[in-house]
Coordinates of C-alpha atoms and ligand atoms in Angstrom, one line a residue:
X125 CA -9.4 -129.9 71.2
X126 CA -9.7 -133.4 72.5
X127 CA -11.4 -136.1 71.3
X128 CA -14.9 -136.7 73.6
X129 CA -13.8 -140.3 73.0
X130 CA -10.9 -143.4 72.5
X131 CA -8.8 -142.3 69.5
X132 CA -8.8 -144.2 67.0
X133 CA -6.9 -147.1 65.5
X134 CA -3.7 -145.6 64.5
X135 CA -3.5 -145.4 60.9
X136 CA -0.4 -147.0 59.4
X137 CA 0.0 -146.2 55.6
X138 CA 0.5 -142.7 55.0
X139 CA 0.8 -143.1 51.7
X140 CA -2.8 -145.1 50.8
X141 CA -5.0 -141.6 50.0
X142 CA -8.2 -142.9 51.4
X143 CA -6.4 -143.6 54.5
X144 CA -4.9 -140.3 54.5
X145 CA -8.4 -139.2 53.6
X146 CA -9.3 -140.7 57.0
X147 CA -7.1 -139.2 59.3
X148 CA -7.9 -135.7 58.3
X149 CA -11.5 -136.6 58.9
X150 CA -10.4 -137.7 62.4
X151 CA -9.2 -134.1 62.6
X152 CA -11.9 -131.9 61.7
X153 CA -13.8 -134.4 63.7
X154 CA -11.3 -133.3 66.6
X155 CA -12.4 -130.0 66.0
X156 CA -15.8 -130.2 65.8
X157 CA -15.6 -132.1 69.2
X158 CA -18.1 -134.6 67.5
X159 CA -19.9 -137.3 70.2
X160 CA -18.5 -140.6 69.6
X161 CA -22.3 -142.2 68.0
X162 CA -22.2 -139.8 65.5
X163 CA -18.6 -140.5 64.4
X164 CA -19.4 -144.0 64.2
X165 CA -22.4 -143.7 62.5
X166 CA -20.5 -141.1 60.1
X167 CA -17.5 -143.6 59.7
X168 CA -20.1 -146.6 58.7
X169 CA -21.4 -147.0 55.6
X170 CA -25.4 -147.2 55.2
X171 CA -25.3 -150.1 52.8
X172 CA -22.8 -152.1 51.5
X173 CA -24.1 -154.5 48.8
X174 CA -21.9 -157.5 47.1
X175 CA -23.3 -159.1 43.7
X176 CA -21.9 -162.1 41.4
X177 CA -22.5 -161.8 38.3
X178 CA -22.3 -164.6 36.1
X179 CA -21.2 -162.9 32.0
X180 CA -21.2 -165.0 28.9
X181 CA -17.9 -164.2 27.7
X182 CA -17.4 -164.4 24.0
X183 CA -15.6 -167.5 23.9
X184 CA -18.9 -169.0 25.2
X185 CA -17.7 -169.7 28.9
X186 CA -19.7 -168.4 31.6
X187 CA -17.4 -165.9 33.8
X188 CA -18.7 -164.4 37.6
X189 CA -17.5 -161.4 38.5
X190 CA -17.8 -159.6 41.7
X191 CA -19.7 -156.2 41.6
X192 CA -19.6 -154.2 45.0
X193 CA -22.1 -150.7 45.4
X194 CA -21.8 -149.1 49.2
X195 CA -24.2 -146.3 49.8
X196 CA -21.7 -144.4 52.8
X197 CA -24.7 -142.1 53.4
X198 CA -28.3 -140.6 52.2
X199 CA -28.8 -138.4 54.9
X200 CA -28.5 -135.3 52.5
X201 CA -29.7 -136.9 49.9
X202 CA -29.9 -140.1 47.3
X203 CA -26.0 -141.3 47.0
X204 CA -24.0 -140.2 44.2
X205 CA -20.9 -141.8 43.0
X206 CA -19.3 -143.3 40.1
X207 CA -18.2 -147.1 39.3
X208 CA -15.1 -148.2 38.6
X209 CA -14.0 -151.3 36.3
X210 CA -10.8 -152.4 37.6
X211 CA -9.0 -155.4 38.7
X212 CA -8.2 -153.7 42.1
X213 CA -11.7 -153.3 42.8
X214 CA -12.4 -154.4 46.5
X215 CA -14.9 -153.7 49.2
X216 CA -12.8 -152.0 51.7
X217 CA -11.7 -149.4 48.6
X218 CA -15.1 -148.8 47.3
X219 CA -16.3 -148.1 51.2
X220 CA -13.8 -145.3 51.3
X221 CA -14.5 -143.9 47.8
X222 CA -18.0 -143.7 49.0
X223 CA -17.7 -142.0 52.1
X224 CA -15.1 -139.4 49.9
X225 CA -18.2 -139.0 47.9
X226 CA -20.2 -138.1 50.9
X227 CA -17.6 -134.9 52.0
X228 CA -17.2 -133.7 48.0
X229 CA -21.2 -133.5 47.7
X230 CA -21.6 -131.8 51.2
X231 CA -18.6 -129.7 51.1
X232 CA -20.4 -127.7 47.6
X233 CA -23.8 -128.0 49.3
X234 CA -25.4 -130.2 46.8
X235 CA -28.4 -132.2 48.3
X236 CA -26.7 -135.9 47.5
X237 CA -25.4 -138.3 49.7
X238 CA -22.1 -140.5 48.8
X239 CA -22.1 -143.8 47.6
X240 CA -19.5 -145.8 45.4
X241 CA -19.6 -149.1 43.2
X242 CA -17.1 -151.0 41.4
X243 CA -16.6 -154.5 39.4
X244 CA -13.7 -156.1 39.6
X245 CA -12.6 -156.7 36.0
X246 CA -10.1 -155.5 33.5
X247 CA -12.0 -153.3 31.1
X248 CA -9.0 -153.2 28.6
X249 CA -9.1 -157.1 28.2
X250 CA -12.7 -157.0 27.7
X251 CA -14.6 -157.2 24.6
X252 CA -17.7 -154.2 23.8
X253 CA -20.4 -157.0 24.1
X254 CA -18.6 -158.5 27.2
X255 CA -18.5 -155.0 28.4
X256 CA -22.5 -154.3 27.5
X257 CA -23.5 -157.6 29.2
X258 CA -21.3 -157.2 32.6
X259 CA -22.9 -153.9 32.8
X260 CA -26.4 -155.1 32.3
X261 CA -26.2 -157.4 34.8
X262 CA -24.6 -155.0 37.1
X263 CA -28.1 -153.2 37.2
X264 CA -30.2 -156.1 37.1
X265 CA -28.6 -156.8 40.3
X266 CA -28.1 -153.5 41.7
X267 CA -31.7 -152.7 40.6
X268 CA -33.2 -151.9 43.6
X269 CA -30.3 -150.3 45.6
X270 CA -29.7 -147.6 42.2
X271 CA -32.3 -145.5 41.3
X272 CA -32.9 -141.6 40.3
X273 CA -34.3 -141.1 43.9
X274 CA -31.7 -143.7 45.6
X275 CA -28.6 -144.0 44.3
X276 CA -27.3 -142.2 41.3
X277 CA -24.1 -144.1 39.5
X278 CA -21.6 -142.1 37.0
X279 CA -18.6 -142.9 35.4
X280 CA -15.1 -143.5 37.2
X281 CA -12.0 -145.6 36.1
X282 CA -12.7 -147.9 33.5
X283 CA -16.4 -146.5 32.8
X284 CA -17.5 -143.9 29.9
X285 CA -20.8 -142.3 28.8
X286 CA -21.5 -145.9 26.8
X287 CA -21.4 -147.5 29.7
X288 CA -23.9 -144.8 31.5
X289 CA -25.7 -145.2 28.0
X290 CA -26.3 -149.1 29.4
X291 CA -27.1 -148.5 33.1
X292 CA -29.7 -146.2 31.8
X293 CA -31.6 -148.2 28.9
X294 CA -31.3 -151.4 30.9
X295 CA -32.7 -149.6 34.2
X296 CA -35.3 -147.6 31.9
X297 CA -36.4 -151.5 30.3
X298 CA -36.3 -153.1 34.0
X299 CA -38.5 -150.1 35.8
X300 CA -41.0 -149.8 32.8
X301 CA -40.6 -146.2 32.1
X302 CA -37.3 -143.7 30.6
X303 CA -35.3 -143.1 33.6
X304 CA -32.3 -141.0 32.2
X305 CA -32.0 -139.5 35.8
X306 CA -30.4 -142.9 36.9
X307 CA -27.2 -142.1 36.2
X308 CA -25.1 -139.1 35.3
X309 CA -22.4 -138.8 32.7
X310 CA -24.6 -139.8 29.6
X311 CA -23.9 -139.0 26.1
X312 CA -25.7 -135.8 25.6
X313 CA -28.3 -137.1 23.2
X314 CA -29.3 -139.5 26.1
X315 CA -29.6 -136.5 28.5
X316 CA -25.9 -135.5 29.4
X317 CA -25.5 -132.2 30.3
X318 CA -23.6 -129.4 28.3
X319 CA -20.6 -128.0 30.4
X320 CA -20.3 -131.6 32.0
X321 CA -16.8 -132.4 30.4
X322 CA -15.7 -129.2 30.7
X323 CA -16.8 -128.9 34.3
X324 CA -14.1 -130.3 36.6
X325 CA -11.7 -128.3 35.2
X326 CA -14.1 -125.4 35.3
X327 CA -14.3 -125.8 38.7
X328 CA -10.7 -126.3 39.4
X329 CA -10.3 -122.5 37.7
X330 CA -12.4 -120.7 39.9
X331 CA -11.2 -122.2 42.8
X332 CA -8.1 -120.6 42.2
X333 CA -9.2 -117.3 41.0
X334 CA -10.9 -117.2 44.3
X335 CA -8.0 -118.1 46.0
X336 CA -5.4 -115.9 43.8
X337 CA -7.9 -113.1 45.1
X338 CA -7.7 -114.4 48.8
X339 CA -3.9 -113.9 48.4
X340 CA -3.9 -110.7 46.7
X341 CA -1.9 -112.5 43.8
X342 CA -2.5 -110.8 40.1
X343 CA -3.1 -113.3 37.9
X344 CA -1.4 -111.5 35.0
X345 CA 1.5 -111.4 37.4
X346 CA 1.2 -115.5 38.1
X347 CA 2.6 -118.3 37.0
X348 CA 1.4 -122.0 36.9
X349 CA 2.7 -125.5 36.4
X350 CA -0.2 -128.4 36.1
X351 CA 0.9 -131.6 36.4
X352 CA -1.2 -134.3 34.3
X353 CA -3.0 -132.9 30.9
X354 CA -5.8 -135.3 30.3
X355 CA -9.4 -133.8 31.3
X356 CA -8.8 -132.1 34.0
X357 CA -5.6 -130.9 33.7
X358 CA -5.8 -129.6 30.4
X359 CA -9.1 -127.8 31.0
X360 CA -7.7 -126.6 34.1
X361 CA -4.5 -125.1 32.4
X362 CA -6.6 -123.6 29.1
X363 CA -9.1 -121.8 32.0
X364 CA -6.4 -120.8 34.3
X365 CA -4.3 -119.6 31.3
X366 CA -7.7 -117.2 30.5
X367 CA -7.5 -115.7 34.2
X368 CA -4.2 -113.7 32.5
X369 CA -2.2 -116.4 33.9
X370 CA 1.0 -117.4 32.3
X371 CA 1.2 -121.2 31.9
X372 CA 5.1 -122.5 32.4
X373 CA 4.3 -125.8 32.9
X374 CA 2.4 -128.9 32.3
X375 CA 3.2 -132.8 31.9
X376 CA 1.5 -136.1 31.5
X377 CA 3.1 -139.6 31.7
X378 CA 5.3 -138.8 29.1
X379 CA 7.1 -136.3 31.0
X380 CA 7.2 -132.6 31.8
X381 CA 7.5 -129.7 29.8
X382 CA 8.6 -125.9 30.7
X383 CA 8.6 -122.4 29.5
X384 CA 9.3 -119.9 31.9
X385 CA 7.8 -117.7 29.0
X386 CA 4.7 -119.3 28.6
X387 CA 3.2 -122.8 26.9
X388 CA 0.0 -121.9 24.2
X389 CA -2.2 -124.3 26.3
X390 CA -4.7 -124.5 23.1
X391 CA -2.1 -125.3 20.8
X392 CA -0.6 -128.0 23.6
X393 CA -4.6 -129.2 23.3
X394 CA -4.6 -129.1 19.7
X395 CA -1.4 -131.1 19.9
X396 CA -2.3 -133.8 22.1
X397 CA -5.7 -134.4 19.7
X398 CA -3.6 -135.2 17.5
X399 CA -0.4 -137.1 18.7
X400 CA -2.5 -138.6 21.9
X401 CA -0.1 -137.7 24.3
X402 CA 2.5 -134.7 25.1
X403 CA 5.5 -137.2 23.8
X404 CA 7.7 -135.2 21.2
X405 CA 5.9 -131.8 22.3
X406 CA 8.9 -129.2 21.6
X407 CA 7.5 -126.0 23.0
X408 CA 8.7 -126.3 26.4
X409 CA 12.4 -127.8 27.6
X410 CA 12.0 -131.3 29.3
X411 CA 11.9 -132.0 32.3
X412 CA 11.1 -134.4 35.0
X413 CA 7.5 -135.0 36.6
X414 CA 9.5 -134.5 40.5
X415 CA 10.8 -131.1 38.8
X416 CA 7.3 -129.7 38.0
X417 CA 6.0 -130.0 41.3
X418 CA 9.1 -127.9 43.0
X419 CA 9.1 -125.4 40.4
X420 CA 9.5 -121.6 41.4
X421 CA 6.0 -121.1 40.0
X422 CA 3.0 -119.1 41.8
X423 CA 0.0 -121.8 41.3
X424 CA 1.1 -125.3 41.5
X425 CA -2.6 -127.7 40.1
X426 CA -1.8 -131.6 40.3
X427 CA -4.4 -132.8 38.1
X428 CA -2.5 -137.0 37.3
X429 CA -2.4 -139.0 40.0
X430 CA -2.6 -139.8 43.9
X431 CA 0.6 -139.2 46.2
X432 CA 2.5 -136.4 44.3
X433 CA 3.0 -134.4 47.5
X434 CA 4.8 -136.2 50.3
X435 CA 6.6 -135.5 53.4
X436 CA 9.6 -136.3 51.0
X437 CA 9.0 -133.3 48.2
X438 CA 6.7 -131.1 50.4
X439 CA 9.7 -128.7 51.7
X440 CA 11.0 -128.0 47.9
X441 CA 7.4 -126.7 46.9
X442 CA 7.8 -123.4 46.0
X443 CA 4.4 -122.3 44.7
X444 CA 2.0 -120.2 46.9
X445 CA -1.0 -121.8 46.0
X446 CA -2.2 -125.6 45.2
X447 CA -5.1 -126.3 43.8
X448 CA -5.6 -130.2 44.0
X449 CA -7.4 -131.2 40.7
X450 CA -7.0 -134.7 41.3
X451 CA -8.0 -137.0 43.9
X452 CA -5.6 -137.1 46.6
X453 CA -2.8 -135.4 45.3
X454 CA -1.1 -134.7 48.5
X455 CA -0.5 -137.2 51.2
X456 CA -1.5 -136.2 54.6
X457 CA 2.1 -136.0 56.1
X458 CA 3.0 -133.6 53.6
X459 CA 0.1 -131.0 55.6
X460 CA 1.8 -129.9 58.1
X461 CA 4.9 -128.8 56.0
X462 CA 2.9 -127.0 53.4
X463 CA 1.0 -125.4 56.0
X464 CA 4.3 -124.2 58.0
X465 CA 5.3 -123.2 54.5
X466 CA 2.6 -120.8 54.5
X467 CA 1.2 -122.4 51.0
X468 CA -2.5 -122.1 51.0
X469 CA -4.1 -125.7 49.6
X470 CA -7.7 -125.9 47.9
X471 CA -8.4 -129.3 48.9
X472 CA -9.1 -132.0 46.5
X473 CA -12.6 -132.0 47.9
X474 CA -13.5 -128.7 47.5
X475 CA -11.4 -128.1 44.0
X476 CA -12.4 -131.1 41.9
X477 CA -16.3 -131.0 43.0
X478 CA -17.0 -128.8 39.7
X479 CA -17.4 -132.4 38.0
X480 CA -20.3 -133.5 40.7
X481 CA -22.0 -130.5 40.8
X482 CA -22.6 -130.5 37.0
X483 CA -23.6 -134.1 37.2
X484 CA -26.2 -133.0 39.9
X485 CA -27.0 -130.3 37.6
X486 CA -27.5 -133.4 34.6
X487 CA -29.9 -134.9 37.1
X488 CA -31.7 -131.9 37.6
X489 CA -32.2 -131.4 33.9
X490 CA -33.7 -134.9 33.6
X491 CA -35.9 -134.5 36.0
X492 CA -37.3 -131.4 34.7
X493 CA -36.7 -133.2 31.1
X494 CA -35.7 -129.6 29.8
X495 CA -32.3 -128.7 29.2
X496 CA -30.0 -125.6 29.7
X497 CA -27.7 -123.8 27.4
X498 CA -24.3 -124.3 28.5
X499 CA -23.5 -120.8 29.6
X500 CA -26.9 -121.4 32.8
X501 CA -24.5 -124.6 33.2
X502 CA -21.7 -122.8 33.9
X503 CA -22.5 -119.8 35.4
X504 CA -24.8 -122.0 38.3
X505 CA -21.8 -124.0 38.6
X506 CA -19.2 -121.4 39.0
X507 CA -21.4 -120.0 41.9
X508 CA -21.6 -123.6 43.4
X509 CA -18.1 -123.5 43.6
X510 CA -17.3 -120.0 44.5
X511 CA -20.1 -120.2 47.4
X512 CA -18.5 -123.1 48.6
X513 CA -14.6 -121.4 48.3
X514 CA -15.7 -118.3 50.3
X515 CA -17.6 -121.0 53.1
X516 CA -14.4 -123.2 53.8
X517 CA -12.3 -119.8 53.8
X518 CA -14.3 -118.7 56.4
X519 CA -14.4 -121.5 58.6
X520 CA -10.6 -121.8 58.2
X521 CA -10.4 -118.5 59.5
X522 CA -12.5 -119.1 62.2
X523 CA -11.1 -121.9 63.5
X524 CA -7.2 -121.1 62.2
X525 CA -7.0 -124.0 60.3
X526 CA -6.2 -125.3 56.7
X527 CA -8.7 -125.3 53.9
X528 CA -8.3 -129.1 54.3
X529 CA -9.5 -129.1 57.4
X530 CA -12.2 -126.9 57.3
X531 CA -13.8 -128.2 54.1
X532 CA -13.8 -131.5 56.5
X533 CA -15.3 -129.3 59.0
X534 CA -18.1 -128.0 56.9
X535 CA -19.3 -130.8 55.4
X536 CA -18.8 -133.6 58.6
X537 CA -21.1 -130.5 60.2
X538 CA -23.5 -130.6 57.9
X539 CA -24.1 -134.8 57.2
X540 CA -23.5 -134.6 61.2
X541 CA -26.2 -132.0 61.5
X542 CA -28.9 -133.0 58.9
X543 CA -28.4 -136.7 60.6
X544 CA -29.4 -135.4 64.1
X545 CA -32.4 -133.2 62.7
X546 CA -33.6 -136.1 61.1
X547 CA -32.8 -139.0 63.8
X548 CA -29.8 -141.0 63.3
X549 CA -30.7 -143.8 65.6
Ligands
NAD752 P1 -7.3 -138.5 32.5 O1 -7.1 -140.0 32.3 O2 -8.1 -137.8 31.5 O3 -5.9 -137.7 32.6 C1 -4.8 -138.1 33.4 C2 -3.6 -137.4 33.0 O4 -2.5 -137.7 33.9 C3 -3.1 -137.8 31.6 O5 -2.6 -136.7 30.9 C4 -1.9 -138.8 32.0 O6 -1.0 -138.9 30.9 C5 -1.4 -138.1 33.2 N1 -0.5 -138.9 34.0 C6 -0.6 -140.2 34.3 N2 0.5 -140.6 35.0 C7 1.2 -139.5 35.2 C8 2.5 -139.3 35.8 N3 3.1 -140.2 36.4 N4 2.9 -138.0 35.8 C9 2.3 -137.0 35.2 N5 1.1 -137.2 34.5 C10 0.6 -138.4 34.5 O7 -7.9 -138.3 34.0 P2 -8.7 -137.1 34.5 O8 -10.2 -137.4 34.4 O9 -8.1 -135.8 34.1 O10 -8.5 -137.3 36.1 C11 -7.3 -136.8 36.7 C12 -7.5 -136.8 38.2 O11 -8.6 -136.0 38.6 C13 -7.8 -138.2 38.9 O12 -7.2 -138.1 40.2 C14 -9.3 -138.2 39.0 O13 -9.7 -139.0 40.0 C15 -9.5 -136.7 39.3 N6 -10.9 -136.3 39.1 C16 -11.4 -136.3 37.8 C17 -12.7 -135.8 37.6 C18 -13.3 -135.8 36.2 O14 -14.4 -135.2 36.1 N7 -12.6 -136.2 35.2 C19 -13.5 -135.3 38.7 C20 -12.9 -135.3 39.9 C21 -11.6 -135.8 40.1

């Protein structure tokens, strides 16, 4: 179908993931046959707010750093989205982050918009107190753009449950009242959720038992490699491994390791507790990070980094199913190939949105101030996500398109929709 208006500015690196994020909204978009206001309005950002915030560093100097929080939309709901402590921090990144956020929280029908923040800092050089003071005065300044009702922060690259810990006591001092609902991603004696750390992962798993059931594929019959073995991946690969699935693979940034018998993912867990990282794991042979991903394997999950799957690699890819537990796994040139390769892709999206959707389910405990066992955790979220599978299966049936695309589809329809219901302009 044709766009109803100019195309857009050519994108030019294929390789930046929010750009490649960008072009396959510009698709579904395409599809949808979406009016030209409301792809601008859905391409803008709500808010975008810059701070300075001036730190006493422990040497006694006075340091400003730069804090940045974009709402990209609130139309379904108060803005959810993490903040990130890194030196590569910048406005034009956290406005794309944001508007991710928007598409995750839509796409598993949880009523939050997207929003982002970030400071730009290294955390690593950074002392606790420095740390404790750049974060209070992140939400003395943020103040009244966060809020359990506005904006809801979380933790991202460079953040932890202490610093949620902060944002929430110094937002609780500043508002006069406990306000745990703030933020998600609290130590659970401040309100964190059971299930929470578990939950991306979680959600990663059903994601592809829905899909190995889509394919017809016996899970005792499958195999899997995951790439990466830190939170996601490793709960991914211990879950996945429960399904009956045999586990030949997994790596980190120490390298790759296979068994085309199996791997014992607890005892690869129980090994990485204690050594810190897979280095000097002898179960499986080694091998490269490139060779995992082209692996004759059934379920391929890239759960480490950006950019694994390229225009480059995308033809060797053997397994039948991806299931993107990270963020951008795959760039967006690589698409076409998997999809003429007949490899069915569970969008980053869709897969990894486990994580937000126990976060909202934090919130909601707050809010309530009562708190679930674990097992209502799970089992709410595992039918969050399975809901959400079956819908973007169906509208990728319906319109003969890829997963990707049609988790776009659904949730650009619904911020699109809920926006015109409630006026836009
Ligand atoms: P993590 O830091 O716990 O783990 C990252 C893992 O990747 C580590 O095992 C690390 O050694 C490995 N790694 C790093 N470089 C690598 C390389 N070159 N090759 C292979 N492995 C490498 O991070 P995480 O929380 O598991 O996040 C992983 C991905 O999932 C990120 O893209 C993140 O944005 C995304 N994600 C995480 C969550 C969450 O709840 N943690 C939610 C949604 C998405």
């Amino acid at each position: 179908m044709k766009l109803k208006f100019k195309e857009p500015a050519p994108i030019t690196d294929h390789s930046n993931p929010l750009e490649s994020m960008m072009e396959r909204f510009d698709e579904a978009a395409k599809i949808l046959g979406l009016d030209e206001s409301t792809y601008n309005a859905l391409k803008s950002p709500e808010k975008a707010v810059i701070v300075s915030l001036p730190v006493t560093m422990d040497n006694g100097k006075v340091q400003v750093f730069q804090g940045y929080r974009v709402i990209h939309s609130s139309k379904l709901g108060p803005s959810k989205g993490g903040v990130r402590y890194s030196m590569g921090v910048n406005l034009d990144e956290v406005k794309a982050l944001a508007a991710w956020m928007t598409w995750k929280c839509a796409v598993v029908g949880i009523p939050y918009g997207g929003g982002k923040g970030g400071i730009q800092c290294d955390p690593r050089e950074m002392s606790q107190g420095e740390l404790e003071r750049l974060t209070r005065a992140f939400v003395g300044a943020m103040r009244d753009v966060i809020g359990p009702e506005r904006d809801i922060p979380a933790p991202d690259m460079g953040t932890n449950p202490q610093t949620m810990a902060w944002m929430m006591d110094e937002y609780s001092k500043l508002s006069g009242q406990a306000s745990p609902a703030v933020v998600t991603g609290k130590p659970l004696v401040l309100g964190g959720s059971l299930g929470r750390v578990e939950a991306t992962g979680r959600g990663v798993m059903v994601s592809a038992r829905s899909a190995m059931a889509k394919l017809k594929m016996n899970p005792s019959e499958s195999t899997c490699a995951v790439q990466g073995f830190g939170n996601v991946g490793s709960i991914s690969a211990k879950l996945i491994e429960r399904q009956g699935v045999t586990i030949v693979a997994i790596s980190d940034i120490s390298g790759a390791y296979y068994n085309p018998d199996g791997l014992d993912i607890e005892e690869a867990i129980k090994y990485v507790t204690k050594h810190k990282s897979l280095e000097g794991y002898k179960a499986g042979k080694m091998i490269s990070n490139d060779e995992l991903l082209e692996l004759d394997v059934d379920i391929l999950v890239p759960a480490a980094l950006e950019n694994q799957i390229t225009e480059e690699n995308a033809s060797r890819i053997k397994a039948k199913l991806i299931v993107e537990g990270a963020n951008g796994p795959t760039a967006s040139t690589a698409d076409d190939i998997l999809e003429q390769n007949g490899i069915m892709v569970v969008p980053d999206i869709l897969a990894n949105a486990g994580g937000v959707s126990v976060s909202y389910f934090e919130w909601v405990q707050n809010r309530l101030g009562y708190f679930w066992t674990e097992e209502r955790v799970n089992r709410r979220a595992d039918r969050v996500m399975k809901q959400a599978f079956d819908n973007v299966y169906k509208v990728a049936r319906k319109h003969k398109c890829s997963m990707r695309t049609a988790a776009y589809i659904v949730s650009i329809k619904k911020v699109a929709d809920t926006s015109s219901l409630r006026g836009i302009f």
